[in-house]
CSV table of C-alpha atoms and ligand atoms in Angstrom, one decimal:
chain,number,residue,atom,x,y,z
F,1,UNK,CA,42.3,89.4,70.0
F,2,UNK,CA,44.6,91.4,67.5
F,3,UNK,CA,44.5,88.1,65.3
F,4,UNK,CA,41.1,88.1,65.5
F,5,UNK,CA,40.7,92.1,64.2
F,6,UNK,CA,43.6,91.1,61.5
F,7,UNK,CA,41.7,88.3,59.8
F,8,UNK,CA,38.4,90.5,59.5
F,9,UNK,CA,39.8,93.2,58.4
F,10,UNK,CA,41.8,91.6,55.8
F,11,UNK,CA,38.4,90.0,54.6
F,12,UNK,CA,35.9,92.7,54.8
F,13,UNK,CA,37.7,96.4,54.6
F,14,UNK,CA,40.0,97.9,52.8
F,15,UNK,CA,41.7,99.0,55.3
F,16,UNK,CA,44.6,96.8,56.1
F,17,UNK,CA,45.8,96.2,59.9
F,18,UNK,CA,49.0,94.5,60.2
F,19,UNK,CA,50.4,93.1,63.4
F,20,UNK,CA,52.4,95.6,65.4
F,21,UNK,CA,55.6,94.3,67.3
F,22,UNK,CA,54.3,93.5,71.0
F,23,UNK,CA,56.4,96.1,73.5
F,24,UNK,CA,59.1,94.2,75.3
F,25,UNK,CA,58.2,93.7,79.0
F,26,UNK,CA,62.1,93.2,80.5
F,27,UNK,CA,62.9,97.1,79.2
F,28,UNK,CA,61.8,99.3,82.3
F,29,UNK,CA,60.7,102.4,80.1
F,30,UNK,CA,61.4,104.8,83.6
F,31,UNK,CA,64.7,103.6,83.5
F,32,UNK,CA,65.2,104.5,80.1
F,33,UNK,CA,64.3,107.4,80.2
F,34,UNK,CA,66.5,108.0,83.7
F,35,UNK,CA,69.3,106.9,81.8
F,36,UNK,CA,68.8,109.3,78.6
F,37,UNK,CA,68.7,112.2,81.6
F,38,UNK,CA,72.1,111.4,83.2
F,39,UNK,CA,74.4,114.3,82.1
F,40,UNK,CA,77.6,114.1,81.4
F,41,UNK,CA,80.2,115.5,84.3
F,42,UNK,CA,82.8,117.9,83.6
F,43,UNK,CA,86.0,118.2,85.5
F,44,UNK,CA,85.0,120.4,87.9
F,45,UNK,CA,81.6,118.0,88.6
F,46,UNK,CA,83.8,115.4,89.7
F,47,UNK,CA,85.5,117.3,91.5
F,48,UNK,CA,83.1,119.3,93.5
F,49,UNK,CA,81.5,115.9,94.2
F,50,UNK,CA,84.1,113.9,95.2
F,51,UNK,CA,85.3,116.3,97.6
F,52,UNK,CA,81.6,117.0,98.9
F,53,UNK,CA,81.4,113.0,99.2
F,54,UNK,CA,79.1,112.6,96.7
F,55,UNK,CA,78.9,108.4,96.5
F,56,UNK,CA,77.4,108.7,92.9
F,57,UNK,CA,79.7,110.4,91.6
F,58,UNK,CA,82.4,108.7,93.1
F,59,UNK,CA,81.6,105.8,91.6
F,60,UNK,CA,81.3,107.4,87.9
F,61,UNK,CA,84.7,108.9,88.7
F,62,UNK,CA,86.0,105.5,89.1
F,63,UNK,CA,83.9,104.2,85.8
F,64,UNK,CA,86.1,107.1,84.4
F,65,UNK,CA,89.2,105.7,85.9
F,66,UNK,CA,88.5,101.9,85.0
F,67,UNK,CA,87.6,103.5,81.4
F,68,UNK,CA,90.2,103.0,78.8
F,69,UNK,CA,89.0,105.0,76.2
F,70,UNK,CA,91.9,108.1,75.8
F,71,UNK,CA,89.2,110.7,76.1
F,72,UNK,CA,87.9,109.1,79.7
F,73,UNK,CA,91.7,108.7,80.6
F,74,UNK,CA,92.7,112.3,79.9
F,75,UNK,CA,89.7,113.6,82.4
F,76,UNK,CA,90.3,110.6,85.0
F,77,UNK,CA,94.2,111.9,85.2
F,78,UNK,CA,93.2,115.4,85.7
F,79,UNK,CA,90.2,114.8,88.3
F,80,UNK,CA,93.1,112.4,89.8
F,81,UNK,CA,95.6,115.2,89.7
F,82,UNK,CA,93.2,117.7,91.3
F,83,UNK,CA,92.2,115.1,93.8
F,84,UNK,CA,95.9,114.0,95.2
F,85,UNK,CA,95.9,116.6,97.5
F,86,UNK,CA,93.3,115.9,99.4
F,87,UNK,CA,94.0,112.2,99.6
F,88,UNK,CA,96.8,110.5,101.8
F,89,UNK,CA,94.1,111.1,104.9
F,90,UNK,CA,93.3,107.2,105.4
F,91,UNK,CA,94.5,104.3,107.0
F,92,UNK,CA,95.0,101.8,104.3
F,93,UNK,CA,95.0,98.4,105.3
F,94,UNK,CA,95.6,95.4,103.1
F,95,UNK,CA,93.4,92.0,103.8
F,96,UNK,CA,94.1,89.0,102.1
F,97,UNK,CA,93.6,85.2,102.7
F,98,UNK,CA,92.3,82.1,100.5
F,99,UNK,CA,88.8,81.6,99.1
F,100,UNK,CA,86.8,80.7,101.8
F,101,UNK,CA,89.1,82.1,105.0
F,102,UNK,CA,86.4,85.2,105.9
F,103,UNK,CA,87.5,87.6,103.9
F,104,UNK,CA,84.4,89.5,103.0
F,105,UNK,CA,82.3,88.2,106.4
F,106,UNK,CA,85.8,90.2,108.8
F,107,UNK,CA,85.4,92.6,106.2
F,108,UNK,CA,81.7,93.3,107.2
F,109,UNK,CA,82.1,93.2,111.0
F,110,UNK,CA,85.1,95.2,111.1
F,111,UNK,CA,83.3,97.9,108.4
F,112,UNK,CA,80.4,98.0,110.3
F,113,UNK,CA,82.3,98.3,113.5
F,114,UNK,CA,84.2,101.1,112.3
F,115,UNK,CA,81.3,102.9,110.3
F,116,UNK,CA,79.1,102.9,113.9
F,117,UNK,CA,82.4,104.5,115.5
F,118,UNK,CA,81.9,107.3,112.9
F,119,UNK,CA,84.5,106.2,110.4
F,120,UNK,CA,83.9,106.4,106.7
F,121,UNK,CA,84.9,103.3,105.5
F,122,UNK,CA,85.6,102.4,101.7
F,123,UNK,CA,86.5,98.6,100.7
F,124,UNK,CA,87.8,98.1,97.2
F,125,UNK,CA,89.7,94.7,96.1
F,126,UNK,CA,92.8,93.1,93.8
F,127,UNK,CA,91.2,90.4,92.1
F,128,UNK,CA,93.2,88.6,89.2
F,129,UNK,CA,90.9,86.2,88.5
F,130,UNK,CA,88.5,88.6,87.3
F,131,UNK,CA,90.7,89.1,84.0
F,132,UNK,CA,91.7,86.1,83.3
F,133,UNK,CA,88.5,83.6,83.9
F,134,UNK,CA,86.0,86.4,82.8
F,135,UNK,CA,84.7,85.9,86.4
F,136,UNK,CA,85.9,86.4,89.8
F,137,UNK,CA,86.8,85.1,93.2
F,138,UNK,CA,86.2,88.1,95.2
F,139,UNK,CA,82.9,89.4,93.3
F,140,UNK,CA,80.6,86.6,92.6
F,141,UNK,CA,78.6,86.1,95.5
F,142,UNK,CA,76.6,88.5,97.4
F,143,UNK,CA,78.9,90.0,99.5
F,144,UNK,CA,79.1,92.3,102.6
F,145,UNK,CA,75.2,93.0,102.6
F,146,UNK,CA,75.1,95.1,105.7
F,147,UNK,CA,77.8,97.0,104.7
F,148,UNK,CA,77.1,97.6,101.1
F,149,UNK,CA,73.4,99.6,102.6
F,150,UNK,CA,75.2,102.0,104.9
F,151,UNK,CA,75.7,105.0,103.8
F,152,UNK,CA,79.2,105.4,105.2
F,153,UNK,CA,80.5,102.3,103.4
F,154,UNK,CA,81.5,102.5,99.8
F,155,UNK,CA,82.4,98.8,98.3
F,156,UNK,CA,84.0,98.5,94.9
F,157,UNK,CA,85.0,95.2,93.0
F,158,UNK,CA,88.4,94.8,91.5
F,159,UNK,CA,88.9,96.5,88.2
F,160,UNK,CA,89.7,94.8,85.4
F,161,UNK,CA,92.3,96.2,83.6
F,162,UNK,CA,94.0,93.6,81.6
F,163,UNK,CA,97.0,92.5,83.5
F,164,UNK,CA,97.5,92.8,87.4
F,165,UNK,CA,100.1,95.8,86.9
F,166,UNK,CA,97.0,97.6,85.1
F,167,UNK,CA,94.6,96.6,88.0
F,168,UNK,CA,97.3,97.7,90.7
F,169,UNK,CA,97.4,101.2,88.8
F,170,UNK,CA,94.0,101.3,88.9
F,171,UNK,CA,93.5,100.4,92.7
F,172,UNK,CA,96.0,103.3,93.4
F,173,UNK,CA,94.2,105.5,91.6
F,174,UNK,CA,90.7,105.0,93.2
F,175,UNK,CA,92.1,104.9,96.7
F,176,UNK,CA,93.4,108.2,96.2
F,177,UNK,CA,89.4,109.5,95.0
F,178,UNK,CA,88.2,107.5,97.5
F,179,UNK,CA,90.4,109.3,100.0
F,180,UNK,CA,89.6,112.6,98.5
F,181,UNK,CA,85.6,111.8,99.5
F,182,UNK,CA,86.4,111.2,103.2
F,183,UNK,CA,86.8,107.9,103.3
F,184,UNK,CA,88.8,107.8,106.7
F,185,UNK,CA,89.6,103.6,106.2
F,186,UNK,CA,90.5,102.2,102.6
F,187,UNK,CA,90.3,98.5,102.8
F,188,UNK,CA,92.3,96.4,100.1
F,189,UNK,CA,90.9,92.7,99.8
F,190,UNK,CA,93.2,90.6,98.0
F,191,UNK,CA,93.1,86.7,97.5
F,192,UNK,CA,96.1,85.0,99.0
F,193,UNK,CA,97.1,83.2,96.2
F,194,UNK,CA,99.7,84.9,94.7
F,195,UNK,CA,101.2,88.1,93.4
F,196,UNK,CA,98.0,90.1,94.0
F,197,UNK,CA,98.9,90.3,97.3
F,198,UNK,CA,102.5,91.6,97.0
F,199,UNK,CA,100.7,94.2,94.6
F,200,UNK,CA,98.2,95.0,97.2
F,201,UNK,CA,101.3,94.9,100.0
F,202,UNK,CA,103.0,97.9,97.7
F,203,UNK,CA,100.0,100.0,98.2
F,204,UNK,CA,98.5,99.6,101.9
F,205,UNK,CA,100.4,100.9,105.4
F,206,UNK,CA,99.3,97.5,107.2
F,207,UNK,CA,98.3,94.1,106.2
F,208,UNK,CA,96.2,91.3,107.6
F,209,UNK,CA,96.6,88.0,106.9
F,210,UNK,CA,93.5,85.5,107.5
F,211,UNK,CA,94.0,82.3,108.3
F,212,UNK,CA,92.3,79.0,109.3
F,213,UNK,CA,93.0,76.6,112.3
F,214,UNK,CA,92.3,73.6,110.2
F,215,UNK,CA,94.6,73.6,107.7
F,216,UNK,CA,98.6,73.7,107.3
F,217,UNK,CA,100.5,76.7,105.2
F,218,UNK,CA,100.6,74.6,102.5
F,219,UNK,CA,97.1,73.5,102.4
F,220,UNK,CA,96.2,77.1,103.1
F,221,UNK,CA,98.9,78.2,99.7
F,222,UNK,CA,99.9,81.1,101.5
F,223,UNK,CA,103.9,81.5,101.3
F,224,UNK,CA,106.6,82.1,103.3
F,225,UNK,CA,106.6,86.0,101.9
F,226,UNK,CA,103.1,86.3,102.4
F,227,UNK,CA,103.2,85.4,106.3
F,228,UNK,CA,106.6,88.1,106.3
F,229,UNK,CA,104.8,90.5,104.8
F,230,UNK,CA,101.8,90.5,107.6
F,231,UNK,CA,101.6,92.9,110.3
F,232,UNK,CA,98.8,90.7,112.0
F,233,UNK,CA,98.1,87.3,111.2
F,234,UNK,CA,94.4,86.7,112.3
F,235,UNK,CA,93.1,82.7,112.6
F,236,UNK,CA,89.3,83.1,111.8
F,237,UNK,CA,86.6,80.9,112.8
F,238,UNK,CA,87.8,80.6,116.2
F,239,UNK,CA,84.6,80.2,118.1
F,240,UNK,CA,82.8,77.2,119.8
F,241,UNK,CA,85.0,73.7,119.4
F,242,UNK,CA,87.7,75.5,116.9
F,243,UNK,CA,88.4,77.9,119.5
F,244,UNK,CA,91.3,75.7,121.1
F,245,UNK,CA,92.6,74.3,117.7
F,246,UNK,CA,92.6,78.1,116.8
F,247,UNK,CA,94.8,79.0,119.8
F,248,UNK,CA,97.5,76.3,119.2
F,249,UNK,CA,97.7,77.5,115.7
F,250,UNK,CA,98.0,80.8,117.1
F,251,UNK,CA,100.9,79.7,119.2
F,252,UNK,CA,102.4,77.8,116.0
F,253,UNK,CA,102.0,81.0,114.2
F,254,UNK,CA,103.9,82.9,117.2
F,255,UNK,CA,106.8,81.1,117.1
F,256,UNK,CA,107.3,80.7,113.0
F,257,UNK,CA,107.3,84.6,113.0
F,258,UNK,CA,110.0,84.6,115.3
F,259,UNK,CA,112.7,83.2,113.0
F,260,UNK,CA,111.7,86.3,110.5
F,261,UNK,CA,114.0,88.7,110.8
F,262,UNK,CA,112.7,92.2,112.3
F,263,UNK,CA,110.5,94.7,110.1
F,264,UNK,CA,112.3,97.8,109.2
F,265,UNK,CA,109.0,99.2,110.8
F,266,UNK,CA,109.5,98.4,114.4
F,267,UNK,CA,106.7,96.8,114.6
F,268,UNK,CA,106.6,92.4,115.9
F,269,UNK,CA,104.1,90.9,114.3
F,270,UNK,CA,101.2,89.8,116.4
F,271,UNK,CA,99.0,86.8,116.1
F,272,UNK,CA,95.7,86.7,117.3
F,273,UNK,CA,92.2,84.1,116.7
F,274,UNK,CA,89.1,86.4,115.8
F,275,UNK,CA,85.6,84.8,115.0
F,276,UNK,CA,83.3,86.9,112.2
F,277,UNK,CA,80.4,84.8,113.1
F,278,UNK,CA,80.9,85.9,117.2
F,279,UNK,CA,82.6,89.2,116.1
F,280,UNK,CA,85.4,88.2,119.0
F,281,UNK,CA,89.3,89.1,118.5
F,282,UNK,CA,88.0,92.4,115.7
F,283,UNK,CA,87.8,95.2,117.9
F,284,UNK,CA,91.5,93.9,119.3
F,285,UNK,CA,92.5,93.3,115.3
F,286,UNK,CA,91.5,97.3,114.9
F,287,UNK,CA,93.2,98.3,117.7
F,288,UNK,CA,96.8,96.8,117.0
F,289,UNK,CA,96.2,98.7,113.6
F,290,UNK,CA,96.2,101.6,115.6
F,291,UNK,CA,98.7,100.6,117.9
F,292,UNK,CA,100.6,100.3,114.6
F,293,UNK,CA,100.3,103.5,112.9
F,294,UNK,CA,100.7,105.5,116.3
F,295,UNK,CA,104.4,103.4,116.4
F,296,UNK,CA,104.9,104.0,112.7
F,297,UNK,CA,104.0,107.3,112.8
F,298,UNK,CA,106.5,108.5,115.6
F,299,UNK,CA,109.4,106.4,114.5
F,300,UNK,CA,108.8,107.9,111.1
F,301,UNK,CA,107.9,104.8,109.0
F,302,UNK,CA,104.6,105.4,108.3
F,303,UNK,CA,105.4,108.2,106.0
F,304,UNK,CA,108.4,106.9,104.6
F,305,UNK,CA,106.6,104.0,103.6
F,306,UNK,CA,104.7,105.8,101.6
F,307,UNK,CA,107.5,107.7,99.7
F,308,UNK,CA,108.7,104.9,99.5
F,309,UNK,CA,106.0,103.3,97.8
F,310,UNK,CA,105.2,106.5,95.4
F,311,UNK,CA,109.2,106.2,94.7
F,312,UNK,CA,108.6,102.3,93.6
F,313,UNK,CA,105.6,103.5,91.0
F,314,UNK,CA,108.0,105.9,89.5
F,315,UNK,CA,110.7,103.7,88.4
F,316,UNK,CA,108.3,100.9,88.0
F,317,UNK,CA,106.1,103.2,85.5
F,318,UNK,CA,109.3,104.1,83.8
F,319,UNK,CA,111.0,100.3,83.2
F,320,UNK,CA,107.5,99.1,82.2
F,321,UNK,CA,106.9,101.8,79.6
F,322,UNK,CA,111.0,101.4,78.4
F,323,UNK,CA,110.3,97.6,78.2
F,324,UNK,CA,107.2,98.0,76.0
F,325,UNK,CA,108.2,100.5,73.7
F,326,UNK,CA,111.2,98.6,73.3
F,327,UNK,CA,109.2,95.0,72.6
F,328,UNK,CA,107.3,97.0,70.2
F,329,UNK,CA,109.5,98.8,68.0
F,330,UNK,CA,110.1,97.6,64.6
F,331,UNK,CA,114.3,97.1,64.8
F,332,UNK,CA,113.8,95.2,68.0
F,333,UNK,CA,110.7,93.1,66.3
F,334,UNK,CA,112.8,92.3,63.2
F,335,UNK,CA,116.3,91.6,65.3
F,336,UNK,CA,115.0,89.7,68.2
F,337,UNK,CA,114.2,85.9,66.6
F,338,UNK,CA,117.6,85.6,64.8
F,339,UNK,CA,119.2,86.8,68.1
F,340,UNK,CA,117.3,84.4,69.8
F,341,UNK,CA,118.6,81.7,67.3
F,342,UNK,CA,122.0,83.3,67.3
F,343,UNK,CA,121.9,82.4,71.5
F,344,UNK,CA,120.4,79.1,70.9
F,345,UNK,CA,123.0,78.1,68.5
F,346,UNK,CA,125.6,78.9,70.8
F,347,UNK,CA,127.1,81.6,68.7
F,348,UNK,CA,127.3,84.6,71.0
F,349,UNK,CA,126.8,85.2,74.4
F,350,UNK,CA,123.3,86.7,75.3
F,351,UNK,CA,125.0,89.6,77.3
F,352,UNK,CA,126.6,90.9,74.4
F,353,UNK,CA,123.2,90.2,71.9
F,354,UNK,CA,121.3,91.7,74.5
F,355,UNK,CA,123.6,94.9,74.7
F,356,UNK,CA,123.8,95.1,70.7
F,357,UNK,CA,119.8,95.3,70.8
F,358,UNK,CA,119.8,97.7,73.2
F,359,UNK,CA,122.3,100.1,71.3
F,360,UNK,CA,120.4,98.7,68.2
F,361,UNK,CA,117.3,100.4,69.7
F,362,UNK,CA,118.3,103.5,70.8
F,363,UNK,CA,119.8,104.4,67.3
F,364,UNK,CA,116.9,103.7,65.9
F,365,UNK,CA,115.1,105.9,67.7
F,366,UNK,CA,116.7,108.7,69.1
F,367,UNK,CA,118.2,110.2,66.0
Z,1,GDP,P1,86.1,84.8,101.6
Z,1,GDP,O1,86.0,83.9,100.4
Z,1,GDP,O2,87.4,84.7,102.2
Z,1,GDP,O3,85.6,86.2,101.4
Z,1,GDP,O4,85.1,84.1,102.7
Z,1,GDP,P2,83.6,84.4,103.2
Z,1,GDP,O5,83.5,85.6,104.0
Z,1,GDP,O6,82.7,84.4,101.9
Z,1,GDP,O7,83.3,83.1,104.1
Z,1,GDP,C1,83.4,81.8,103.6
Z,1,GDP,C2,82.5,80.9,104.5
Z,1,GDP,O8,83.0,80.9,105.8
Z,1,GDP,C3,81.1,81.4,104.5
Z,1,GDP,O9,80.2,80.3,104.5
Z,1,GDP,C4,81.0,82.2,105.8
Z,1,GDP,O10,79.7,82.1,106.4
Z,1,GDP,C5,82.0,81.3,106.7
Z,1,GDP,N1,82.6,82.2,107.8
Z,1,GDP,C6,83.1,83.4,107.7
Z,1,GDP,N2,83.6,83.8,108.8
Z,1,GDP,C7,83.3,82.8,109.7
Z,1,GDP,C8,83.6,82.7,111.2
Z,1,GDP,O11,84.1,83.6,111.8
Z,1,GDP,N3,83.2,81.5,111.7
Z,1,GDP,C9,82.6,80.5,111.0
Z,1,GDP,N4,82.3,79.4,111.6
Z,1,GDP,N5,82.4,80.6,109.7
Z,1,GDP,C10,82.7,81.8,109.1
């Protein structure tokens, strides 16, 4: 029609019409302008919200934390700071296990389990994959439906914060918000292939370990640490026929724990089958994790594990800073390749090259 006004305009008036640009149809103009409305949150904002369990504005505290723009850091470490002391009031439990195991769909019953018991229940997750492939293993799919509509349930993906150390600083960080809203039960997912889960192991008070009937360790890629690290191995997808192959693994399971040597928390491992799809063997997963922390609290472990791992982050914090500073400084940039041909030439011993860039370093700059 507009082509049609356009051509006889041109030919019989002065007055030209020129074609306007047609309005784009995937911009939601209500949005827009809900966006330009959202104002920005002070200190105190996050704050008062957090700690009033305001979900929104949880989640833009955690934007603020995953941020890393100096300006969002320098708020996130204050509403942090103001937040730590009314974290520490959760049961933090650790979940890991291959693609595939039941991760998310245990996740889900056990959430909603504990959410209908009148538990607030927050689920974040370590996800390493996420940096490095641009996508991730424990975020693409649609995940933990139920869960992610109630309104005591508060799921976050895995930040992704540039290396795993970042991410595990980051993880820390949002548990302790999380915590700070009244989330009663903090849930760590973590894919069992790897260091996320030792990361995930320094930050939770108990952790499960998933595992399948069908397959051997190997198969499975879970390591030796990984099973010594578990409180409670759990073989999912024990119902109908897998139900017996599940128990024999079970027993397997059993007696490979026994040749571990005993957990400075007291605490014997337990194995036990548990079904998502059936929702058998979860309510007896949740109650060993109480079982646990009533043991860990009155022998005393449950608190000194988490000194403990608060201590770690310290002197963690401090050798990773040292080692970067002392990567990045120009003496150390200049010196290191002919000291590394010095070593490969067999001139000097790397002990003493290594101890001469050290001194090297700290001449440079601490006068
Ligand atoms: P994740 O990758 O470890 O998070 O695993 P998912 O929860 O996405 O589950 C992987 C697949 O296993 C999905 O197809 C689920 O439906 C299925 N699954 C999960 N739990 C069970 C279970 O208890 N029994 C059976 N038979 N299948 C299950």
């Amino acid at each position: 029609m507009y082509d049609e006004i356009i051509d006889k305009n041109n030919k019989e008036s002065a007055l030209k019409l020129t074609k306007g640009t047609e309005q784009r149809n995937d911009v939601n103009l209500n949005y827009l302008s809900r966006v330009k409305k959202v104002k920005a949150l002070s200190v105190n904002d996050y704050i008062e919200g957090i700690l009033q369990g305001n979900r929104t504005v949880l989640a833009r505290a955690i934007t603020l934390v995953e941020s890393n723009l100096h300006r969002h850091q320098t708020m996130a470490q204050e509403v942090i700071e103001k937040c730590l002391p009314h974290s520490g009031n959760s049961i933090r439990l650790g979940i890991t296990g291959v693609p595939g195991v039941g991760k998310s769909s245990f996740i889900e019953v056990l959430g909603k389990m504990l959410t209908s018991q009148g538990h607030k229940v927050a689920v974040l997750a370590i996800d390493p994959s996420s940096e490095r492939s641009g996508g991730s293993i424990l975020g693409d799919k649609t995940r933990m439906e139920l869960l992610s509509c109630d309104e005591n349930a508060f799921i976050r993906p895995s930040p992704s914060a540039g290396s795993l150390g970042g991410v595990a600083r980051k993880t820390r960080e949002i548990i302790v918000l999380c915590e700070a809203a009244g989330y009663d039960v903090v849930l760590i997912e973590t894919v069992g292939v790897g260091q996320s889960e030792v990361l995930a192991h320094s930050m939770v008070d108990f952790f499960l370990l998933l595992q399948l009937a069908n397959a051997g360790d190997e198969l499975q890629g879970i390591k030796r640490g990984i099973m010594e690290m578990a409180d409670v191995i759990a073989i999912n997808k024990s119902e109908g026929k897998e139900k017996e192959r599940s128990e024999i693994a079970a027993l397997n399971y059993r007696n490979a724990l026994h040749l571990f040597p005993p957990a400075e928390s007291g605490w014997i491992p337990k194995v036990l089958t548990c079904s998502a799809y059936t929702k058998e063997g979860i309510k007896e997963i949740w109650e060993m994790v109480l079982d646990y922390v009533r043991l860990t609290k009155k022998n005393g472990f449950f608190f000194k594990n988490r000194n403990t791992q608060n201590l770690r982050i310290l002197t963690e914090t401090i050798s990773q800073t040292l080692t970067e500073r002392f990567y990045n400084s120009e003496v150390i940039k200049e010196k290191l390749p002919i000291a590394k041909d010095d070593i490969l030439d067999n001139r000097v011993s790397a002990y003493i090259i290594a101890q001469n860039l050290i001194e090297d370093y700290f001449k440079a700059n601490l006068t």
